């Protein structure tokens, strides 16, 4: 590959100097921040033989190059004189993209805890309806505290992750959030007690700020601007005490007097916008959300709807949006199951079954990126089916009384917990079942291009290579996962090559074979190795861990080093990476898969380092 020529083609296709705000790279892709993504010639890039894929998500225009992305990046930097270009997010640009990027960064770290709490809350509702638990029993109250605590003190969790996003003191942000949900303040709000701050009236909503979203986000953003100013004024030796003191004394009253009411008004307006569409026609609202939800997910736009769900729950005690999304999620599972039934390709059948199961539990990335979207027709059938189910749920007025990951497990949360407020759970089940069946039957009838024939051709071509089989050693100790379950679409779709993923239990990455270190990032999160047999291996520790800038990683080797199987390559701190909000699931892919007859996974669920884990068939 001529890196200079590739860099020039990519640079011209994205619009050049006039359209590029910044450029950085990770282990596999060039990450552009563009002034106008519509200017970029996406189709031209996708047809480029040296470009694996183009991904537009979260305000970034990502051009997937592969393991030699660093060389292409450097070629662009050298050729275009970008050494002085800013690598931070541009100060101006698409407001929607910036909003989505902020929301996703803030909500993602505690999404698992929030989803678990929502499911638990739903099951507790089911348990009381069926008479399994009494609402005044100790067991119910303890479990309900576990389920409802996340939502009651949501501003505290939001403060912590928002402070990380806005690069300000996380513990001061949490202190501000704790003031917002302080029991005495909440009680005063509920009782309608008038409060004032040195004669200035304080406006409180009846529920106070528990479960609120926008007020604390505004507060932390203002804190991020105010804190550096305070640090400039206060001498270094006094900053430890005086900076936090000044921030609390200024920010907490400011939040109660101005930012909180402003956030509440903005939130009510945002929720009112969607609710006005719903009031105009619940069927149309359900049809749109059910049909296009997975499209929103693909482009990261789904995060823009998360605040609306929380605002509805906070304002009304229930949400009308989340139930509409369930048919869209399960329809993808129905289409994937049809692919598994109809395909003659053993790997695709296996992927179809596993991704159907993950879709039932609300994880659609493996389903969409690994099965339905690459085959195109199943994805379209699933979207249409999801729209039909969403319209039925809108018509029936189904409501959710807890938030969480949309899946089969959230159905109990559709049971009404508010006197006088009805929710048609039966119709939710029927509509979701209809969407699943329609997607399944529709995919069988419409069909798709089965890659089984292509697989046979590839194997035949492989016979011209030297025959034999080479087993690679596992570079990690941990739990083995299919590559399709990796949340990054480039890896899960197989665009980078075949392989597997490992969720490590020990923070040591070792060489899977004898060879040469061809790529190692200064951040330590990704290593490329070419074996003595010509197998090119990319090992990417975690998802988006490039953003840690090397924190928690220690590299032991450097580019060009010759290593033996089992040699230590990178040490990494699993707990520190998790604490920072990142996954450590590690894809290990053969980037030159097409040069071999096949790459076979060995049937393992748990593995230790230096144990056989992939077989390369030549």
Coordinates of C-alpha atoms in Angstrom, one line a residue, residues 76-502:
X76 CA -1.6 13.1 5.6
X77 CA 0.0 15.2 8.4
X78 CA 3.3 15.5 6.5
X79 CA 1.7 16.3 3.2
X80 CA -1.0 18.7 4.4
X81 CA 1.0 20.4 7.2
X82 CA -1.4 19.4 10.0
X83 CA 1.2 19.3 12.8
X84 CA -0.3 22.5 14.3
X85 CA -3.9 21.5 13.7
X86 CA -6.0 21.1 16.9
X87 CA -6.9 17.6 17.9
X88 CA -9.6 18.6 20.5
X89 CA -13.2 18.8 19.5
X90 CA -13.8 22.0 17.5
X91 CA -15.5 24.8 19.3
X92 CA -18.1 25.3 16.5
X93 CA -19.9 22.8 14.4
X94 CA -23.1 20.8 14.2
X95 CA -25.0 21.4 17.4
X96 CA -26.9 18.2 17.1
X97 CA -23.8 16.1 16.7
X98 CA -22.2 17.8 19.7
X99 CA -25.3 17.3 21.7
X100 CA -25.5 13.6 20.8
X101 CA -21.8 13.1 21.6
X102 CA -22.2 14.7 25.0
X103 CA -25.3 12.7 25.9
X104 CA -23.7 9.4 24.8
X105 CA -20.5 10.1 26.8
X106 CA -22.5 11.0 29.9
X107 CA -25.0 8.1 29.9
X108 CA -22.9 5.2 28.6
X109 CA -20.7 4.5 31.7
X110 CA -23.7 3.7 33.9
X111 CA -26.1 2.3 31.3
X112 CA -25.7 -1.2 32.7
X113 CA -26.6 -0.2 36.2
X114 CA -29.5 1.8 34.9
X115 CA -30.8 -1.0 32.8
X116 CA -30.5 -3.5 35.6
X117 CA -32.4 -1.2 37.9
X118 CA -35.2 -0.7 35.3
X119 CA -35.6 -4.4 34.9
X120 CA -35.7 -5.0 38.6
X121 CA -38.3 -2.3 39.0
X122 CA -40.5 -3.9 36.4
X123 CA -40.2 -7.3 38.0
X124 CA -41.2 -5.8 41.4
X125 CA -44.3 -4.4 39.7
X126 CA -45.1 -7.8 38.3
X127 CA -44.5 -9.4 41.7
X128 CA -47.0 -7.2 43.5
X129 CA -49.6 -7.6 40.8
X130 CA -49.3 -11.4 41.0
X131 CA -49.3 -11.4 44.8
X132 CA -45.7 -12.7 45.1
X133 CA -44.6 -9.8 47.3
X134 CA -46.5 -7.3 49.4
X135 CA -45.6 -3.6 48.8
X136 CA -45.2 -3.1 52.6
X137 CA -42.9 -6.1 53.1
X138 CA -39.3 -5.7 54.1
X139 CA -38.1 -7.7 51.1
X140 CA -40.0 -5.5 48.7
X141 CA -38.8 -2.3 50.2
X142 CA -35.1 -3.3 50.2
X143 CA -35.3 -4.5 46.5
X144 CA -37.3 -1.4 45.5
X145 CA -34.5 0.8 47.1
X146 CA -32.1 -1.0 44.8
X147 CA -34.3 -0.5 41.8
X148 CA -35.4 3.1 42.4
X149 CA -32.3 4.5 44.0
X150 CA -30.6 4.9 40.6
X151 CA -33.4 7.0 39.3
X152 CA -34.0 9.0 42.5
X153 CA -30.4 10.0 42.7
X154 CA -29.8 10.1 39.0
X155 CA -28.3 13.7 39.1
X156 CA -25.4 12.3 41.2
X157 CA -24.5 9.8 38.6
X158 CA -24.9 12.3 35.8
X159 CA -22.7 14.8 37.7
X160 CA -19.8 12.3 37.9
X161 CA -19.8 11.3 34.2
X162 CA -20.6 14.8 33.0
X163 CA -17.7 16.2 34.9
X164 CA -15.4 13.7 33.2
X165 CA -16.8 14.8 29.8
X166 CA -16.5 18.5 30.5
X167 CA -13.1 18.0 32.1
X168 CA -13.8 19.5 35.5
X169 CA -13.6 18.2 39.1
X170 CA -15.8 15.2 39.4
X171 CA -16.2 15.2 43.2
X172 CA -17.2 18.9 43.3
X173 CA -19.8 18.2 40.6
X174 CA -21.2 15.3 42.7
X175 CA -21.3 17.7 45.7
X176 CA -23.4 20.1 43.7
X177 CA -25.7 17.2 42.6
X178 CA -26.1 16.0 46.2
X179 CA -27.2 19.5 47.2
X180 CA -29.9 19.3 44.5
X181 CA -31.3 16.0 45.9
X182 CA -30.7 16.8 49.5
X183 CA -33.7 15.3 51.5
X184 CA -34.7 18.6 53.2
X185 CA -34.8 20.4 49.8
X186 CA -36.8 17.6 48.3
X187 CA -39.2 17.6 51.2
X188 CA -39.7 21.4 51.0
X189 CA -40.4 21.1 47.3
X190 CA -43.0 18.3 47.9
X191 CA -44.7 20.3 50.6
X192 CA -44.8 23.5 48.6
X193 CA -42.7 25.3 51.2
X194 CA -41.4 28.7 50.0
X195 CA -37.6 29.1 50.1
X196 CA -35.5 32.1 49.6
X197 CA -31.8 32.9 49.4
X198 CA -31.0 36.1 51.2
X199 CA -34.4 37.5 50.1
X200 CA -34.3 36.0 46.5
X201 CA -37.1 33.6 45.9
X202 CA -36.1 30.0 45.0
X203 CA -38.3 28.3 42.4
X204 CA -38.7 24.5 43.0
X205 CA -40.8 22.1 41.1
X206 CA -43.1 19.8 43.2
X207 CA -40.7 16.8 42.9
X208 CA -37.6 18.9 43.4
X209 CA -34.6 17.7 41.4
X210 CA -34.6 14.0 42.0
X211 CA -34.6 12.1 38.7
X212 CA -33.9 15.3 36.8
X213 CA -31.4 15.5 33.9
X214 CA -30.9 18.9 32.3
X215 CA -30.4 21.0 35.5
X216 CA -27.3 19.1 36.7
X217 CA -25.9 18.9 33.1
X218 CA -26.1 22.7 32.9
X219 CA -24.6 23.1 36.4
X220 CA -21.6 20.9 35.6
X221 CA -21.0 22.7 32.3
X222 CA -21.0 26.1 34.0
X223 CA -18.7 24.6 36.7
X224 CA -16.2 23.6 34.0
X225 CA -16.0 27.2 32.8
X226 CA -16.0 28.7 36.3
X227 CA -13.4 26.4 38.0
X228 CA -10.4 27.4 35.8
X229 CA -11.2 31.1 36.5
X230 CA -11.1 30.5 40.2
X231 CA -7.8 28.6 39.9
X232 CA -6.2 31.5 38.1
X233 CA -7.1 33.9 41.0
X234 CA -6.3 31.7 44.0
X235 CA -2.6 31.1 44.8
X236 CA -1.4 27.5 44.3
X237 CA -0.8 26.8 48.1
X238 CA -4.4 27.8 48.9
X239 CA -6.2 26.1 46.0
X240 CA -6.9 22.8 47.8
X241 CA -9.4 24.3 50.2
X242 CA -10.4 27.7 48.7
X243 CA -11.2 26.5 45.2
X244 CA -13.7 23.9 46.3
X245 CA -15.1 26.3 48.9
X246 CA -15.7 29.1 46.3
X247 CA -17.2 26.7 43.8
X248 CA -19.7 25.3 46.2
X249 CA -20.6 28.7 47.7
X250 CA -21.2 30.1 44.2
X251 CA -22.5 27.2 42.2
X252 CA -25.0 25.7 44.5
X253 CA -27.0 28.9 45.0
X254 CA -26.6 29.6 41.3
X255 CA -28.1 26.2 40.4
X256 CA -31.2 26.7 42.7
X257 CA -31.7 30.3 41.7
X258 CA -31.1 30.1 37.9
X259 CA -29.7 27.0 36.3
X260 CA -32.2 24.6 37.9
X261 CA -35.3 26.6 36.8
X262 CA -33.8 27.1 33.3
X263 CA -33.0 23.4 33.0
X264 CA -36.5 22.5 34.2
X265 CA -38.2 24.8 31.6
X266 CA -35.9 23.5 28.8
X267 CA -36.6 19.9 29.8
X268 CA -40.4 20.5 29.9
X269 CA -40.2 22.1 26.4
X270 CA -38.1 19.2 25.0
X271 CA -40.5 16.6 26.4
X272 CA -43.5 18.6 25.3
X273 CA -42.2 18.6 21.7
X274 CA -42.3 14.9 21.4
X275 CA -45.5 14.6 23.5
X276 CA -47.2 17.1 21.1
X277 CA -46.4 14.8 18.2
X278 CA -47.7 11.9 20.2
X279 CA -50.9 13.7 21.1
X280 CA -51.4 14.6 17.4
X281 CA -51.2 10.9 16.4
X282 CA -49.9 8.1 18.7
X283 CA -50.0 5.8 15.7
X284 CA -47.8 8.0 13.5
X285 CA -45.4 8.6 16.4
X286 CA -45.1 4.8 17.0
X287 CA -44.7 4.1 13.3
X288 CA -41.8 6.6 12.9
X289 CA -40.0 5.5 16.1
X290 CA -40.5 1.8 15.4
X291 CA -39.4 2.1 11.8
X292 CA -36.3 4.3 12.2
X293 CA -35.1 3.4 15.7
X294 CA -32.3 1.1 14.5
X295 CA -31.3 3.7 11.9
X296 CA -31.0 6.3 14.8
X297 CA -28.9 3.8 16.7
X298 CA -26.5 3.3 13.7
X299 CA -25.8 7.0 13.5
X300 CA -25.7 7.5 17.3
X301 CA -28.8 9.7 17.1
X302 CA -30.7 7.5 19.6
X303 CA -28.9 9.3 22.5
X304 CA -30.9 12.4 21.7
X305 CA -34.0 10.6 22.8
X306 CA -32.7 9.5 26.2
X307 CA -33.3 12.8 28.0
X308 CA -36.9 12.8 26.7
X309 CA -37.5 9.4 28.4
X310 CA -36.2 10.6 31.7
X311 CA -38.1 13.9 31.4
X312 CA -41.3 12.0 30.8
X313 CA -40.7 9.8 33.9
X314 CA -39.8 12.8 36.0
X315 CA -42.8 14.9 34.9
X316 CA -45.6 12.3 34.5
X317 CA -44.3 9.2 36.3
X318 CA -44.3 7.3 33.1
X319 CA -42.9 7.3 29.6
X320 CA -44.6 6.7 26.2
X321 CA -41.5 6.5 24.1
X322 CA -39.7 3.5 25.3
X323 CA -42.5 0.9 24.6
X324 CA -42.6 2.0 21.0
X325 CA -38.9 0.9 20.6
X326 CA -39.4 -2.7 21.8
X327 CA -40.8 -4.0 18.5
X328 CA -38.0 -2.3 16.6
X329 CA -35.4 -4.2 18.8
X330 CA -37.0 -7.6 18.6
X331 CA -37.8 -7.4 14.9
X332 CA -34.1 -7.4 14.2
X333 CA -33.9 -10.6 16.2
X334 CA -36.7 -12.1 14.1
X335 CA -34.9 -11.2 10.9
X336 CA -31.6 -12.7 12.2
X337 CA -33.4 -15.9 13.2
X338 CA -34.7 -16.2 9.6
X339 CA -31.2 -15.7 8.3
X340 CA -30.0 -18.5 10.5
X341 CA -32.8 -20.8 9.3
X342 CA -32.4 -20.1 5.6
X343 CA -28.6 -19.7 5.2
X344 CA -26.4 -22.6 4.3
X345 CA -23.3 -20.9 5.6
X346 CA -22.5 -22.5 9.0
X347 CA -20.8 -19.4 10.4
X348 CA -23.7 -17.1 9.4
X349 CA -26.2 -19.6 10.8
X350 CA -24.3 -19.6 14.1
X351 CA -24.1 -15.8 14.1
X352 CA -27.8 -15.5 13.3
X353 CA -28.8 -17.7 16.3
X354 CA -26.5 -16.0 18.8
X355 CA -27.4 -12.5 17.6
X356 CA -31.1 -13.3 17.9
X357 CA -30.6 -14.1 21.5
X358 CA -28.7 -10.9 22.2
X359 CA -31.5 -8.9 20.5
X360 CA -34.1 -10.5 22.8
X361 CA -32.1 -9.0 25.6
X362 CA -31.7 -5.6 24.0
X363 CA -28.3 -5.8 22.5
X364 CA -28.8 -5.3 18.7
X365 CA -25.3 -4.2 17.6
X366 CA -24.2 -7.8 16.8
X367 CA -27.5 -8.4 15.1
X368 CA -27.5 -5.3 13.0
X369 CA -23.8 -5.0 12.1
X370 CA -23.1 -8.7 11.9
X371 CA -26.2 -10.1 10.2
X372 CA -29.1 -7.9 9.0
X373 CA -27.4 -4.8 7.8
X374 CA -24.7 -6.5 5.7
X375 CA -27.4 -8.6 4.0
X376 CA -29.5 -5.4 3.5
X377 CA -32.9 -6.9 2.8
X378 CA -33.3 -8.5 6.3
X379 CA -32.5 -5.1 7.9
X380 CA -35.2 -3.3 5.8
X381 CA -37.8 -6.0 6.6
X382 CA -37.0 -5.7 10.3
X383 CA -37.4 -1.9 10.2
X384 CA -40.8 -2.1 8.5
X385 CA -41.9 -4.8 11.0
X386 CA -40.8 -2.7 13.9
X387 CA -42.8 0.3 12.5
X388 CA -45.9 -1.8 12.4
X389 CA -45.4 -2.9 16.0
X390 CA -44.6 0.6 17.1
X391 CA -47.8 1.9 15.6
X392 CA -49.9 -0.7 17.4
X393 CA -48.2 0.2 20.7
X394 CA -48.8 3.9 20.1
X395 CA -52.5 3.1 19.3
X396 CA -52.9 1.1 22.5
X397 CA -51.3 3.8 24.7
X398 CA -48.7 1.5 26.3
X399 CA -46.6 3.3 28.9
X400 CA -43.4 2.4 30.8
X401 CA -43.0 3.2 34.5
X402 CA -39.2 2.7 34.7
X403 CA -36.3 3.3 32.4
X404 CA -33.8 0.7 31.2
X405 CA -32.3 -1.2 28.3
X406 CA -35.2 -2.0 25.8
X407 CA -35.6 -5.8 25.8
X408 CA -38.0 -8.6 26.7
X409 CA -37.0 -8.0 30.3
X410 CA -38.5 -4.5 30.3
X411 CA -42.1 -5.7 29.6
X412 CA -42.9 -5.9 33.3
X413 CA -42.0 -2.2 33.6
X414 CA -45.1 -1.5 31.4
X415 CA -47.4 -2.6 34.3
X416 CA -49.0 0.5 35.8
X417 CA -47.7 1.6 39.2
X418 CA -49.8 4.8 39.3
X419 CA -53.5 4.8 40.3
X420 CA -55.7 5.9 37.5
X421 CA -53.1 5.6 34.8
X422 CA -53.7 2.6 32.5
X423 CA -51.1 0.8 30.3
X424 CA -52.0 -2.0 27.9
X425 CA -49.3 -4.6 28.6
X426 CA -51.2 -7.3 26.7
X427 CA -51.1 -5.2 23.5
X428 CA -47.4 -4.5 24.1
X429 CA -46.7 -8.3 24.1
X430 CA -49.0 -8.8 21.1
X431 CA -47.5 -6.0 19.0
X432 CA -43.9 -7.1 19.8
X433 CA -44.7 -10.7 18.9
X434 CA -46.3 -9.5 15.6
X435 CA -43.1 -7.5 14.7
X436 CA -40.9 -10.5 15.5
X437 CA -43.0 -12.9 13.4
X438 CA -43.4 -10.4 10.5
X439 CA -39.6 -9.9 10.4
X440 CA -39.0 -13.6 10.5
X441 CA -41.5 -14.6 7.8
X442 CA -40.7 -11.5 5.7
X443 CA -37.0 -12.3 5.7
X444 CA -37.8 -15.9 4.6
X445 CA -40.0 -14.6 1.8
X446 CA -37.9 -11.7 0.6
X447 CA -34.6 -13.6 0.9
X448 CA -31.0 -12.4 0.8
X449 CA -27.7 -13.2 -0.9
X450 CA -26.4 -16.2 1.0
X451 CA -22.6 -15.9 1.4
X452 CA -22.2 -19.7 1.4
X453 CA -21.1 -19.7 -2.3
X454 CA -18.6 -17.0 -1.6
X455 CA -17.1 -18.9 1.3
X456 CA -16.6 -22.0 -1.0
X457 CA -14.8 -19.9 -3.6
X458 CA -12.5 -18.4 -1.0
X459 CA -11.6 -21.9 0.3
X460 CA -10.9 -23.0 -3.2
X461 CA -8.6 -20.1 -3.8
X462 CA -6.8 -20.9 -0.6
X463 CA -5.7 -24.2 -2.1
X464 CA -3.2 -22.4 -4.2
X465 CA -1.4 -21.4 -1.0
X466 CA 0.7 -23.7 0.9
X467 CA -1.5 -26.3 2.6
X468 CA -1.6 -26.9 6.4
X469 CA -3.0 -25.4 9.6
X470 CA -1.4 -23.2 12.1
X471 CA -2.7 -22.7 15.6
X472 CA -2.2 -19.4 17.4
X473 CA -1.8 -19.1 21.1
X474 CA -4.1 -17.0 23.2
X475 CA -2.6 -13.6 24.1
X476 CA -4.9 -13.2 27.1
X477 CA -6.5 -15.1 30.0
X478 CA -10.3 -14.7 30.2
X479 CA -13.7 -15.3 28.8
X480 CA -14.0 -16.0 25.1
X481 CA -16.7 -14.1 23.1
X482 CA -17.7 -14.2 19.5
X483 CA -16.4 -11.3 17.5
X484 CA -20.0 -10.5 16.7
X485 CA -20.6 -9.5 20.3
X486 CA -18.1 -6.7 20.2
X487 CA -19.9 -3.3 20.4
X488 CA -17.8 -1.7 17.7
X489 CA -19.4 -2.4 14.3
X490 CA -16.0 -2.5 12.4
X491 CA -14.9 -5.5 14.5
X492 CA -18.3 -7.2 15.0
X493 CA -19.1 -7.1 11.3
X494 CA -15.9 -8.8 10.3
X495 CA -14.7 -5.9 8.2
X496 CA -11.3 -6.0 9.8
X497 CA -11.0 -9.7 9.4
X498 CA -12.0 -12.9 11.2
X499 CA -11.1 -13.6 14.8
X500 CA -12.5 -13.7 18.3
X501 CA -12.7 -11.4 21.4
X502 CA -11.6 -12.1 24.9

